[in-house]
mmCIF file with all atom_site columns, C-alpha atoms and ligand atoms in Angstrom:
data_model
loop_
_atom_site.group_PDB
_atom_site.id
_atom_site.type_symbol
_atom_site.label_atom_id
_atom_site.label_alt_id
_atom_site.label_comp_id
_atom_site.label_asym_id
_atom_site.label_entity_id
_atom_site.label_seq_id
_atom_site.pdbx_PDB_ins_code
_atom_site.Cartn_x
_atom_site.Cartn_y
_atom_site.Cartn_z
_atom_site.occupancy
_atom_site.B_iso_or_equiv
_atom_site.pdbx_formal_charge
_atom_site.auth_seq_id
_atom_site.auth_comp_id
_atom_site.auth_asym_id
_atom_site.auth_atom_id
_atom_site.pdbx_PDB_model_num
ATOM   1   C CA  . MET A 1 1   ? -2.943  3.484   -21.366 1.00 51.00 ? 24  MET A CA  1
ATOM   2   C CA  . LEU A 1 2   ? -4.447  2.727   -17.999 1.00 65.00 ? 25  LEU A CA  1
ATOM   3   C CA  . ILE A 1 3   ? -3.884  5.402   -15.387 1.00 90.00 ? 26  ILE A CA  1
ATOM   4   C CA  . ARG A 1 4   ? -2.277  4.437   -12.069 1.00 94.00 ? 27  ARG A CA  1
ATOM   5   C CA  . LEU A 1 5   ? -5.540  4.290   -10.144 1.00 95.00 ? 28  LEU A CA  1
ATOM   6   C CA  . ALA A 1 6   ? -7.140  1.998   -12.722 1.00 95.00 ? 29  ALA A CA  1
ATOM   7   C CA  . ARG A 1 7   ? -4.146  -0.362  -12.574 1.00 96.00 ? 30  ARG A CA  1
ATOM   8   C CA  . VAL A 1 8   ? -4.252  -0.473  -8.783  1.00 97.00 ? 31  VAL A CA  1
ATOM   9   C CA  . GLN A 1 9   ? -7.992  -1.126  -8.842  1.00 97.00 ? 32  GLN A CA  1
ATOM   10  C CA  . ASP A 1 10  ? -7.494  -3.860  -11.419 1.00 96.00 ? 33  ASP A CA  1
ATOM   11  C CA  . GLN A 1 11  ? -4.930  -5.651  -9.202  1.00 98.00 ? 34  GLN A CA  1
ATOM   12  C CA  . LEU A 1 12  ? -7.113  -5.190  -6.153  1.00 98.00 ? 35  LEU A CA  1
ATOM   13  C CA  . ARG A 1 13  ? -10.127 -6.634  -7.977  1.00 97.00 ? 36  ARG A CA  1
ATOM   14  C CA  . ARG A 1 14  ? -8.061  -9.688  -8.994  1.00 97.00 ? 37  ARG A CA  1
ATOM   15  C CA  . VAL A 1 15  ? -6.700  -10.446 -5.544  1.00 98.00 ? 38  VAL A CA  1
ATOM   16  C CA  . ILE A 1 16  ? -10.123 -10.021 -3.939  1.00 98.00 ? 39  ILE A CA  1
ATOM   17  C CA  . ALA A 1 17  ? -11.593 -12.390 -6.529  1.00 96.00 ? 40  ALA A CA  1
ATOM   18  C CA  . ASP A 1 18  ? -8.812  -14.926 -5.813  1.00 96.00 ? 41  ASP A CA  1
ATOM   19  C CA  . ALA A 1 19  ? -9.208  -14.779 -2.033  1.00 97.00 ? 42  ALA A CA  1
ATOM   20  C CA  . PRO A 1 20  ? -10.505 -17.986 -0.433  1.00 95.00 ? 43  PRO A CA  1
ATOM   21  C CA  . PRO A 1 21  ? -13.977 -17.959 1.153   1.00 96.00 ? 44  PRO A CA  1
ATOM   22  C CA  . GLY A 1 22  ? -14.187 -16.107 4.472   1.00 96.00 ? 45  GLY A CA  1
ATOM   23  C CA  . PRO A 1 23  ? -13.192 -12.650 5.677   1.00 97.00 ? 46  PRO A CA  1
ATOM   24  C CA  . ILE A 1 24  ? -10.725 -10.649 3.582   1.00 98.00 ? 47  ILE A CA  1
ATOM   25  C CA  . LYS A 1 25  ? -8.633  -8.195  5.576   1.00 98.00 ? 48  LYS A CA  1
ATOM   26  C CA  . ILE A 1 26  ? -7.240  -5.211  3.688   1.00 98.00 ? 49  ILE A CA  1
ATOM   27  C CA  . ILE A 1 27  ? -4.903  -2.486  4.926   1.00 98.00 ? 50  ILE A CA  1
ATOM   28  C CA  . SER A 1 28  ? -4.190  0.699   3.006   1.00 98.00 ? 51  SER A CA  1
ATOM   29  C CA  . VAL A 1 29  ? -1.085  2.562   4.196   1.00 98.00 ? 52  VAL A CA  1
ATOM   30  C CA  . CYS A 1 30  ? -1.358  6.335   3.552   1.00 98.00 ? 53  CYS A CA  1
ATOM   31  C CA  . ALA A 1 31  ? -4.749  5.810   1.972   1.00 98.00 ? 54  ALA A CA  1
ATOM   32  C CA  . GLY A 1 32  ? -5.392  9.348   0.709   1.00 98.00 ? 55  GLY A CA  1
ATOM   33  C CA  . GLN A 1 33  ? -9.114  9.616   -0.050  1.00 97.00 ? 56  GLN A CA  1
ATOM   34  C CA  . GLY A 1 34  ? -9.460  5.862   -0.469  1.00 97.00 ? 57  GLY A CA  1
ATOM   35  C CA  . HIS A 1 35  ? -10.326 6.007   -4.177  1.00 96.00 ? 58  HIS A CA  1
ATOM   36  C CA  . ASP A 1 36  ? -8.745  2.615   -4.885  1.00 96.00 ? 59  ASP A CA  1
ATOM   37  C CA  . VAL A 1 37  ? -10.464 0.612   -2.159  1.00 97.00 ? 60  VAL A CA  1
ATOM   38  C CA  . VAL A 1 38  ? -13.866 2.332   -2.216  1.00 97.00 ? 61  VAL A CA  1
ATOM   39  C CA  . ALA A 1 39  ? -14.347 2.198   -5.972  1.00 95.00 ? 62  ALA A CA  1
ATOM   40  C CA  . THR A 1 40  ? -13.207 -1.411  -6.207  1.00 97.00 ? 63  THR A CA  1
ATOM   41  C CA  . LEU A 1 41  ? -15.378 -2.661  -3.380  1.00 96.00 ? 64  LEU A CA  1
ATOM   42  C CA  . GLY A 1 42  ? -18.411 -0.694  -4.546  1.00 92.00 ? 65  GLY A CA  1
ATOM   43  C CA  . ASP A 1 43  ? -19.277 -3.280  -7.175  1.00 90.00 ? 66  ASP A CA  1
ATOM   44  C CA  . SER A 1 44  ? -17.442 -6.297  -5.730  1.00 94.00 ? 67  SER A CA  1
ATOM   45  C CA  . PRO A 1 45  ? -19.430 -9.481  -5.099  1.00 95.00 ? 68  PRO A CA  1
ATOM   46  C CA  . ARG A 1 46  ? -17.109 -10.016 -2.056  1.00 96.00 ? 69  ARG A CA  1
ATOM   47  C CA  . ARG A 1 47  ? -17.770 -6.595  -0.492  1.00 96.00 ? 70  ARG A CA  1
ATOM   48  C CA  . ALA A 1 48  ? -19.560 -8.075  2.525   1.00 96.00 ? 71  ALA A CA  1
ATOM   49  C CA  . ALA A 1 49  ? -16.510 -10.218 3.316   1.00 97.00 ? 72  ALA A CA  1
ATOM   50  C CA  . VAL A 1 50  ? -14.063 -7.319  3.364   1.00 98.00 ? 73  VAL A CA  1
ATOM   51  C CA  . ARG A 1 51  ? -12.706 -5.739  6.550   1.00 98.00 ? 74  ARG A CA  1
ATOM   52  C CA  . ALA A 1 52  ? -10.509 -2.847  5.492   1.00 98.00 ? 75  ALA A CA  1
ATOM   53  C CA  . ARG A 1 53  ? -8.518  -0.331  7.492   1.00 98.00 ? 76  ARG A CA  1
ATOM   54  C CA  . LEU A 1 54  ? -7.473  2.794   5.650   1.00 98.00 ? 77  LEU A CA  1
ATOM   55  C CA  . VAL A 1 55  ? -4.851  4.825   7.528   1.00 98.00 ? 78  VAL A CA  1
ATOM   56  C CA  . GLU A 1 56  ? -4.404  8.450   6.491   1.00 98.00 ? 79  GLU A CA  1
ATOM   57  C CA  . GLY A 1 57  ? -2.768  11.444  8.149   1.00 98.00 ? 80  GLY A CA  1
ATOM   58  C CA  . ASP A 1 58  ? -4.527  14.355  6.454   1.00 98.00 ? 81  ASP A CA  1
ATOM   59  C CA  . GLU A 1 59  ? -7.843  15.219  8.101   1.00 98.00 ? 82  GLU A CA  1
ATOM   60  C CA  . ARG A 1 60  ? -9.437  16.487  4.897   1.00 98.00 ? 83  ARG A CA  1
ATOM   61  C CA  . ASN A 1 61  ? -8.599  13.256  3.095   1.00 98.00 ? 84  ASN A CA  1
ATOM   62  C CA  . VAL A 1 62  ? -9.963  11.267  6.018   1.00 98.00 ? 85  VAL A CA  1
ATOM   63  C CA  . ALA A 1 63  ? -13.232 13.217  5.940   1.00 98.00 ? 86  ALA A CA  1
ATOM   64  C CA  . GLU A 1 64  ? -13.600 12.721  2.192   1.00 98.00 ? 87  GLU A CA  1
ATOM   65  C CA  . ALA A 1 65  ? -12.773 9.005   2.426   1.00 98.00 ? 88  ALA A CA  1
ATOM   66  C CA  . ARG A 1 66  ? -15.343 8.560   5.219   1.00 98.00 ? 89  ARG A CA  1
ATOM   67  C CA  . ARG A 1 67  ? -17.936 10.417  3.146   1.00 98.00 ? 90  ARG A CA  1
ATOM   68  C CA  . LYS A 1 68  ? -17.328 8.129   0.172   1.00 97.00 ? 91  LYS A CA  1
ATOM   69  C CA  . VAL A 1 69  ? -17.388 4.989   2.309   1.00 98.00 ? 92  VAL A CA  1
ATOM   70  C CA  . ALA A 1 70  ? -20.746 6.032   3.799   1.00 97.00 ? 93  ALA A CA  1
ATOM   71  C CA  . GLU A 1 71  ? -22.127 6.927   0.365   1.00 97.00 ? 94  GLU A CA  1
ATOM   72  C CA  . ALA A 1 72  ? -21.161 3.485   -0.962  1.00 96.00 ? 95  ALA A CA  1
ATOM   73  C CA  . GLY A 1 73  ? -22.646 1.771   2.112   1.00 96.00 ? 96  GLY A CA  1
ATOM   74  C CA  . LEU A 1 74  ? -19.398 -0.081  2.827   1.00 97.00 ? 97  LEU A CA  1
ATOM   75  C CA  . ALA A 1 75  ? -19.779 -1.038  6.479   1.00 94.00 ? 98  ALA A CA  1
ATOM   76  C CA  . GLY A 1 76  ? -16.570 -3.084  6.462   1.00 96.00 ? 99  GLY A CA  1
ATOM   77  C CA  . ILE A 1 77  ? -14.273 -0.121  5.757   1.00 98.00 ? 100 ILE A CA  1
ATOM   78  C CA  . GLU A 1 78  ? -12.788 1.797   8.655   1.00 98.00 ? 101 GLU A CA  1
ATOM   79  C CA  . VAL A 1 79  ? -11.005 5.068   7.852   1.00 98.00 ? 102 VAL A CA  1
ATOM   80  C CA  . CYS A 1 80  ? -8.502  5.918   10.592  1.00 98.00 ? 103 CYS A CA  1
ATOM   81  C CA  . HIS A 1 81  ? -6.924  9.313   11.055  1.00 98.00 ? 104 HIS A CA  1
ATOM   82  C CA  . GLY A 1 82  ? -3.417  8.564   12.256  1.00 98.00 ? 105 GLY A CA  1
ATOM   83  C CA  . ASP A 1 83  ? 0.265   8.055   11.594  1.00 98.00 ? 106 ASP A CA  1
ATOM   84  C CA  . ALA A 1 84  ? 0.618   5.180   9.146   1.00 98.00 ? 107 ALA A CA  1
ATOM   85  C CA  . GLY A 1 85  ? 4.334   5.123   9.915   1.00 98.00 ? 108 GLY A CA  1
ATOM   86  C CA  . LEU A 1 86  ? 3.705   3.572   13.321  1.00 98.00 ? 109 LEU A CA  1
ATOM   87  C CA  . THR A 1 87  ? 2.817   -0.076  13.851  1.00 98.00 ? 110 THR A CA  1
ATOM   88  C CA  . ASP A 1 88  ? 0.157   0.992   16.400  1.00 98.00 ? 111 ASP A CA  1
ATOM   89  C CA  . ALA A 1 89  ? -1.996  2.211   13.482  1.00 98.00 ? 112 ALA A CA  1
ATOM   90  C CA  . TYR A 1 90  ? -2.563  -1.423  12.494  1.00 98.00 ? 113 TYR A CA  1
ATOM   91  C CA  . ALA A 1 91  ? -3.468  -2.955  15.846  1.00 98.00 ? 114 ALA A CA  1
ATOM   92  C CA  . GLY A 1 92  ? -6.713  -4.889  15.413  1.00 98.00 ? 115 GLY A CA  1
ATOM   93  C CA  . ALA A 1 93  ? -6.479  -4.857  11.614  1.00 98.00 ? 116 ALA A CA  1
ATOM   94  C CA  . VAL A 1 94  ? -3.733  -7.448  11.124  1.00 98.00 ? 117 VAL A CA  1
ATOM   95  C CA  . PRO A 1 95  ? -2.896  -9.851  9.646   1.00 98.00 ? 118 PRO A CA  1
ATOM   96  C CA  . ALA A 1 96  ? -4.061  -8.582  6.275   1.00 98.00 ? 119 ALA A CA  1
ATOM   97  C CA  . ARG A 1 97  ? -4.532  -10.628 3.154   1.00 98.00 ? 120 ARG A CA  1
ATOM   98  C CA  . ILE A 1 98  ? -4.123  -7.528  0.970   1.00 98.00 ? 121 ILE A CA  1
ATOM   99  C CA  . LEU A 1 99  ? -1.914  -4.522  1.593   1.00 98.00 ? 122 LEU A CA  1
ATOM   100 C CA  . LEU A 1 100 ? -1.918  -1.308  -0.420  1.00 98.00 ? 123 LEU A CA  1
ATOM   101 C CA  . LEU A 1 101 ? 1.210   0.850   -0.477  1.00 98.00 ? 124 LEU A CA  1
ATOM   102 C CA  . CYS A 1 102 ? 0.423   3.304   -3.220  1.00 98.00 ? 125 CYS A CA  1
ATOM   103 C CA  . GLY A 1 103 ? 2.106   6.685   -3.507  1.00 96.00 ? 126 GLY A CA  1
ATOM   104 C CA  . VAL A 1 104 ? 4.296   6.020   -0.473  1.00 98.00 ? 127 VAL A CA  1
ATOM   105 C CA  . PHE A 1 105 ? 7.810   4.960   -1.553  1.00 97.00 ? 128 PHE A CA  1
ATOM   106 C CA  . GLY A 1 106 ? 8.402   8.157   -3.555  1.00 96.00 ? 129 GLY A CA  1
ATOM   107 C CA  . SER A 1 107 ? 8.344   10.150  -0.311  1.00 97.00 ? 130 SER A CA  1
ATOM   108 C CA  . LEU A 1 108 ? 10.801  7.939   1.565   1.00 97.00 ? 131 LEU A CA  1
ATOM   109 C CA  . THR A 1 109 ? 14.581  7.771   1.813   1.00 97.00 ? 132 THR A CA  1
ATOM   110 C CA  . ASP A 1 110 ? 16.221  4.484   0.825   1.00 96.00 ? 133 ASP A CA  1
ATOM   111 C CA  . THR A 1 111 ? 16.720  3.727   4.511   1.00 97.00 ? 134 THR A CA  1
ATOM   112 C CA  . ASP A 1 112 ? 13.005  4.095   5.164   1.00 98.00 ? 135 ASP A CA  1
ATOM   113 C CA  . ILE A 1 113 ? 12.033  2.045   2.109   1.00 98.00 ? 136 ILE A CA  1
ATOM   114 C CA  . ASP A 1 114 ? 14.094  -0.749  3.619   1.00 98.00 ? 137 ASP A CA  1
ATOM   115 C CA  . ARG A 1 115 ? 12.688  -0.196  7.134   1.00 98.00 ? 138 ARG A CA  1
ATOM   116 C CA  . LEU A 1 116 ? 9.089   -0.176  5.877   1.00 98.00 ? 139 LEU A CA  1
ATOM   117 C CA  . VAL A 1 117 ? 9.378   -3.311  3.745   1.00 98.00 ? 140 VAL A CA  1
ATOM   118 C CA  . ALA A 1 118 ? 11.264  -5.079  6.550   1.00 98.00 ? 141 ALA A CA  1
ATOM   119 C CA  . GLY A 1 119 ? 8.235   -4.399  8.786   1.00 98.00 ? 142 GLY A CA  1
ATOM   120 C CA  . LEU A 1 120 ? 5.553   -5.496  6.326   1.00 98.00 ? 143 LEU A CA  1
ATOM   121 C CA  . PRO A 1 121 ? 5.534   -9.173  7.440   1.00 98.00 ? 144 PRO A CA  1
ATOM   122 C CA  . GLN A 1 122 ? 4.103   -7.805  10.717  1.00 98.00 ? 145 GLN A CA  1
ATOM   123 C CA  . LEU A 1 123 ? 1.045   -6.580  8.807   1.00 98.00 ? 146 LEU A CA  1
ATOM   124 C CA  . CYS A 1 124 ? 0.631   -9.615  6.566   1.00 98.00 ? 147 CYS A CA  1
ATOM   125 C CA  . GLN A 1 125 ? -0.925  -13.048 6.764   1.00 98.00 ? 148 GLN A CA  1
ATOM   126 C CA  . ALA A 1 126 ? 0.791   -15.923 4.936   1.00 98.00 ? 149 ALA A CA  1
ATOM   127 C CA  . ASN A 1 127 ? 0.765   -15.366 1.169   1.00 98.00 ? 150 ASN A CA  1
ATOM   128 C CA  . ALA A 1 128 ? -0.523  -11.817 1.545   1.00 98.00 ? 151 ALA A CA  1
ATOM   129 C CA  . GLN A 1 129 ? -0.632  -9.771  -1.630  1.00 98.00 ? 152 GLN A CA  1
ATOM   130 C CA  . VAL A 1 130 ? 1.029   -6.350  -1.535  1.00 98.00 ? 153 VAL A CA  1
ATOM   131 C CA  . ILE A 1 131 ? 0.035   -3.886  -4.234  1.00 98.00 ? 154 ILE A CA  1
ATOM   132 C CA  . TRP A 1 132 ? 2.492   -1.007  -4.401  1.00 98.00 ? 155 TRP A CA  1
ATOM   133 C CA  . THR A 1 133 ? 3.602   1.798   -6.676  1.00 97.00 ? 156 THR A CA  1
ATOM   134 C CA  . ALA A 1 134 ? 6.927   3.530   -7.317  1.00 96.00 ? 157 ALA A CA  1
ATOM   135 C CA  . ASN A 1 135 ? 7.366   5.725   -10.340 1.00 92.00 ? 158 ASN A CA  1
ATOM   136 C CA  . ARG A 1 136 ? 9.640   4.052   -12.893 1.00 89.00 ? 159 ARG A CA  1
ATOM   137 C CA  . THR A 1 137 ? 10.732  7.426   -14.262 1.00 86.00 ? 160 THR A CA  1
ATOM   138 C CA  . ALA A 1 138 ? 12.930  7.455   -11.139 1.00 83.00 ? 161 ALA A CA  1
ATOM   139 C CA  . PRO A 1 139 ? 14.492  4.016   -11.855 1.00 80.00 ? 162 PRO A CA  1
ATOM   140 C CA  . GLU A 1 140 ? 16.629  3.944   -8.693  1.00 91.00 ? 163 GLU A CA  1
ATOM   141 C CA  . LEU A 1 141 ? 13.495  4.357   -6.606  1.00 94.00 ? 164 LEU A CA  1
ATOM   142 C CA  . TYR A 1 142 ? 11.689  1.471   -8.278  1.00 95.00 ? 165 TYR A CA  1
ATOM   143 C CA  . ALA A 1 143 ? 14.780  -0.759  -8.021  1.00 95.00 ? 166 ALA A CA  1
ATOM   144 C CA  . GLU A 1 144 ? 15.268  0.132   -4.355  1.00 96.00 ? 167 GLU A CA  1
ATOM   145 C CA  . ALA A 1 145 ? 11.690  -0.873  -3.525  1.00 97.00 ? 168 ALA A CA  1
ATOM   146 C CA  . GLU A 1 146 ? 11.806  -4.039  -5.612  1.00 97.00 ? 169 GLU A CA  1
ATOM   147 C CA  . GLN A 1 147 ? 15.080  -5.157  -4.003  1.00 98.00 ? 170 GLN A CA  1
ATOM   148 C CA  . ALA A 1 148 ? 13.676  -4.501  -0.538  1.00 98.00 ? 171 ALA A CA  1
ATOM   149 C CA  . PHE A 1 149 ? 10.717  -6.796  -1.288  1.00 98.00 ? 172 PHE A CA  1
ATOM   150 C CA  . ARG A 1 150 ? 13.120  -9.537  -2.377  1.00 98.00 ? 173 ARG A CA  1
ATOM   151 C CA  . ARG A 1 151 ? 15.229  -9.065  0.784   1.00 98.00 ? 174 ARG A CA  1
ATOM   152 C CA  . TYR A 1 152 ? 12.291  -9.485  3.145   1.00 98.00 ? 175 TYR A CA  1
ATOM   153 C CA  . GLY A 1 153 ? 10.526  -12.591 1.872   1.00 98.00 ? 176 GLY A CA  1
ATOM   154 C CA  . PHE A 1 154 ? 8.328   -11.332 -0.970  1.00 98.00 ? 177 PHE A CA  1
ATOM   155 C CA  . GLU A 1 155 ? 8.190   -12.604 -4.546  1.00 98.00 ? 178 GLU A CA  1
ATOM   156 C CA  . PRO A 1 156 ? 6.937   -10.671 -7.565  1.00 98.00 ? 179 PRO A CA  1
ATOM   157 C CA  . ARG A 1 157 ? 3.517   -11.670 -8.874  1.00 98.00 ? 180 ARG A CA  1
ATOM   158 C CA  . TRP A 1 158 ? 2.613   -8.924  -11.308 1.00 98.00 ? 181 TRP A CA  1
ATOM   159 C CA  . ALA A 1 159 ? 4.228   -5.883  -12.950 1.00 96.00 ? 182 ALA A CA  1
ATOM   160 C CA  . ASP A 1 160 ? 4.175   -4.238  -16.343 1.00 92.00 ? 183 ASP A CA  1
ATOM   161 C CA  . PRO A 1 161 ? 7.633   -2.914  -17.323 1.00 90.00 ? 184 PRO A CA  1
ATOM   162 C CA  . GLU A 1 162 ? 5.949   -0.469  -19.722 1.00 91.00 ? 185 GLU A CA  1
ATOM   163 C CA  . ASP A 1 163 ? 3.909   1.098   -16.922 1.00 91.00 ? 186 ASP A CA  1
ATOM   164 C CA  . HIS A 1 164 ? 5.776   4.178   -15.736 1.00 92.00 ? 187 HIS A CA  1
ATOM   165 C CA  . PHE A 1 165 ? 3.565   4.407   -12.630 1.00 94.00 ? 188 PHE A CA  1
ATOM   166 C CA  . GLY A 1 166 ? 5.228   1.198   -11.478 1.00 95.00 ? 189 GLY A CA  1
ATOM   167 C CA  . VAL A 1 167 ? 2.109   -0.513  -10.171 1.00 97.00 ? 190 VAL A CA  1
ATOM   168 C CA  . THR A 1 168 ? 3.418   -3.837  -8.887  1.00 98.00 ? 191 THR A CA  1
ATOM   169 C CA  . ARG A 1 169 ? 2.243   -6.774  -6.799  1.00 98.00 ? 192 ARG A CA  1
ATOM   170 C CA  . HIS A 1 170 ? 4.329   -8.973  -4.530  1.00 98.00 ? 193 HIS A CA  1
ATOM   171 C CA  . GLU A 1 171 ? 3.341   -11.955 -2.410  1.00 98.00 ? 194 GLU A CA  1
ATOM   172 C CA  . LEU A 1 172 ? 4.719   -12.737 1.028   1.00 98.00 ? 195 LEU A CA  1
ATOM   173 C CA  . VAL A 1 173 ? 6.301   -16.173 0.712   1.00 98.00 ? 196 VAL A CA  1
ATOM   174 C CA  . GLY A 1 174 ? 8.307   -15.823 3.935   1.00 97.00 ? 197 GLY A CA  1
ATOM   175 C CA  . GLU A 1 175 ? 6.850   -16.067 7.429   1.00 98.00 ? 198 GLU A CA  1
ATOM   176 C CA  . PRO A 1 176 ? 4.384   -13.482 8.735   1.00 98.00 ? 199 PRO A CA  1
ATOM   177 C CA  . GLN A 1 177 ? 5.567   -11.860 11.997  1.00 98.00 ? 200 GLN A CA  1
ATOM   178 C CA  . PRO A 1 178 ? 3.649   -10.716 15.065  1.00 98.00 ? 201 PRO A CA  1
ATOM   179 C CA  . LEU A 1 179 ? 2.847   -6.995  15.232  1.00 98.00 ? 202 LEU A CA  1
ATOM   180 C CA  . GLN A 1 180 ? 5.274   -5.194  17.523  1.00 98.00 ? 203 GLN A CA  1
ATOM   181 C CA  . PRO A 1 181 ? 3.605   -2.151  19.063  1.00 97.00 ? 204 PRO A CA  1
ATOM   182 C CA  . GLY A 1 182 ? 5.393   1.194   19.145  1.00 98.00 ? 205 GLY A CA  1
ATOM   183 C CA  . ARG A 1 183 ? 7.672   0.492   16.177  1.00 98.00 ? 206 ARG A CA  1
ATOM   184 C CA  . ARG A 1 184 ? 8.304   3.119   13.531  1.00 98.00 ? 207 ARG A CA  1
ATOM   185 C CA  . LEU A 1 185 ? 8.103   1.866   9.956   1.00 98.00 ? 208 LEU A CA  1
ATOM   186 C CA  . PHE A 1 186 ? 8.785   5.137   8.108   1.00 98.00 ? 209 PHE A CA  1
ATOM   187 C CA  . ASP A 1 187 ? 8.632   8.919   8.088   1.00 98.00 ? 210 ASP A CA  1
ATOM   188 C CA  . PHE A 1 188 ? 7.874   10.919  4.986   1.00 97.00 ? 211 PHE A CA  1
ATOM   189 C CA  . ALA A 1 189 ? 11.086  12.769  4.079   1.00 96.00 ? 212 ALA A CA  1
ATOM   190 C CA  . ASP A 1 190 ? 11.117  16.565  3.788   1.00 96.00 ? 213 ASP A CA  1
ATOM   191 C CA  . GLU A 1 191 ? 11.023  18.277  0.410   1.00 95.00 ? 214 GLU A CA  1
ATOM   192 C CA  . GLN A 1 192 ? 14.727  19.229  0.322   1.00 95.00 ? 215 GLN A CA  1
ATOM   193 C CA  . THR A 1 193 ? 15.736  15.619  0.949   1.00 95.00 ? 216 THR A CA  1
ATOM   194 C CA  . LEU A 1 194 ? 13.375  14.375  -1.777  1.00 93.00 ? 217 LEU A CA  1
ATOM   195 C CA  . ILE A 1 195 ? 14.791  16.897  -4.265  1.00 92.00 ? 218 ILE A CA  1
ATOM   196 C CA  . LYS A 1 196 ? 18.339  15.784  -3.402  1.00 91.00 ? 219 LYS A CA  1
ATOM   197 C CA  . LEU A 1 197 ? 17.352  12.148  -3.898  1.00 90.00 ? 220 LEU A CA  1
ATOM   198 C CA  . GLY A 1 198 ? 15.782  12.964  -7.287  1.00 87.00 ? 221 GLY A CA  1
ATOM   199 C CA  . ARG A 1 199 ? 12.379  11.794  -6.041  1.00 86.00 ? 222 ARG A CA  1
ATOM   200 C CA  . ILE A 1 200 ? 10.869  15.128  -7.057  1.00 83.00 ? 223 ILE A CA  1
ATOM   201 C CA  . ALA A 1 201 ? 11.987  17.299  -9.933  1.00 75.00 ? 224 ALA A CA  1
ATOM   202 C CA  . ILE A 1 202 ? 12.586  21.040  -9.573  1.00 74.00 ? 225 ILE A CA  1
HETATM 203 C C1  . SAM B 2 .   ? 0.726   10.401  -2.701  1.00 79.60 ? 323 SAM B C1  1
HETATM 204 S S1  . SAM B 2 .   ? -0.589  10.259  -1.540  1.00 79.60 ? 323 SAM B S1  1
HETATM 205 C C2  . SAM B 2 .   ? -1.173  8.627   -1.882  1.00 79.60 ? 323 SAM B C2  1
HETATM 206 C C3  . SAM B 2 .   ? -2.600  8.423   -1.536  1.00 79.60 ? 323 SAM B C3  1
HETATM 207 C C4  . SAM B 2 .   ? -3.196  7.097   -1.992  1.00 79.60 ? 323 SAM B C4  1
HETATM 208 N N1  . SAM B 2 .   ? -2.541  5.959   -1.404  1.00 79.60 ? 323 SAM B N1  1
HETATM 209 C C5  . SAM B 2 .   ? -3.159  7.009   -3.509  1.00 79.60 ? 323 SAM B C5  1
HETATM 210 O O1  . SAM B 2 .   ? -2.466  6.181   -4.063  1.00 79.60 ? 323 SAM B O1  1
HETATM 211 O O2  . SAM B 2 .   ? -3.836  7.808   -4.144  1.00 79.60 ? 323 SAM B O2  1
HETATM 212 C C6  . SAM B 2 .   ? 0.253   10.092  0.001   1.00 79.60 ? 323 SAM B C6  1
HETATM 213 C C7  . SAM B 2 .   ? -0.673  10.206  1.184   1.00 79.60 ? 323 SAM B C7  1
HETATM 214 O O3  . SAM B 2 .   ? 0.039   9.912   2.372   1.00 79.60 ? 323 SAM B O3  1
HETATM 215 C C8  . SAM B 2 .   ? -0.478  10.700  3.429   1.00 79.60 ? 323 SAM B C8  1
HETATM 216 N N2  . SAM B 2 .   ? 0.527   10.662  4.513   1.00 79.60 ? 323 SAM B N2  1
HETATM 217 C C9  . SAM B 2 .   ? 1.770   11.175  4.527   1.00 79.60 ? 323 SAM B C9  1
HETATM 218 N N3  . SAM B 2 .   ? 2.424   10.832  5.659   1.00 79.60 ? 323 SAM B N3  1
HETATM 219 C C10 . SAM B 2 .   ? 1.554   10.073  6.376   1.00 79.60 ? 323 SAM B C10 1
HETATM 220 C C11 . SAM B 2 .   ? 1.627   9.389   7.618   1.00 79.60 ? 323 SAM B C11 1
HETATM 221 N N4  . SAM B 2 .   ? 2.744   9.407   8.372   1.00 79.60 ? 323 SAM B N4  1
HETATM 222 N N5  . SAM B 2 .   ? 0.550   8.727   8.061   1.00 79.60 ? 323 SAM B N5  1
HETATM 223 C C12 . SAM B 2 .   ? -0.588  8.671   7.310   1.00 79.60 ? 323 SAM B C12 1
HETATM 224 N N6  . SAM B 2 .   ? -0.713  9.277   6.113   1.00 79.60 ? 323 SAM B N6  1
HETATM 225 C C13 . SAM B 2 .   ? 0.339   9.973   5.648   1.00 79.60 ? 323 SAM B C13 1
HETATM 226 C C14 . SAM B 2 .   ? -0.724  12.047  2.768   1.00 79.60 ? 323 SAM B C14 1
HETATM 227 O O4  . SAM B 2 .   ? -1.639  12.833  3.493   1.00 79.60 ? 323 SAM B O4  1
HETATM 228 C C15 . SAM B 2 .   ? -1.265  11.599  1.408   1.00 79.60 ? 323 SAM B C15 1
HETATM 229 O O5  . SAM B 2 .   ? -2.661  11.483  1.431   1.00 79.60 ? 323 SAM B O5  1
#
């Protein structure tokens, strides 16, 4: 069984390979240490075409991601320390062809899942590919995210129902929207709220 990271990297590799000639803009929302993007681009024949912005709020993760980016010699990857929940974090990096939303939905309330997905067309170019995860062992969470994608102009392109990590890819088939500065897309919920919602077990 492929682990979550390997599945995300596999989807990322495919959508990079399918991208038309020219620059490929990637955005990673709450990027962590950037394992998915850095490892995938390391051996990609399209690495020189990629312009990626990784947005992460934890300074230690940012430092580690920057170290790995430098080690891999990936000049096109920018690791930004900032609040990925604000549209301002994406100014200058949109519209993206590929968006990564991995390990995010599980920390959001249903209201914020809806608010985030509603805002994604502001980050996307036409037919952008969004690779996201939501653990299927919390079925309401996965369904909530999937329904939000359907509501806001995305169609499913890849998912494996047997994969409990819920790695999934949607494509924007609706219209991209201009980035509106100063808009909040989400806040990570506090632990008590996540326990109540069944997002984390006690
Ligand atoms: C579960 S991890 C996922 C990391 C990575 N995307 C992955 O799949 O491995 C969630 C990450 O979100 C970051 N984070 C939480 N709230 C954030 C915010 N408002 N802005 C940026 N990063 C945030 C955390 O520091 C953490 O690295």
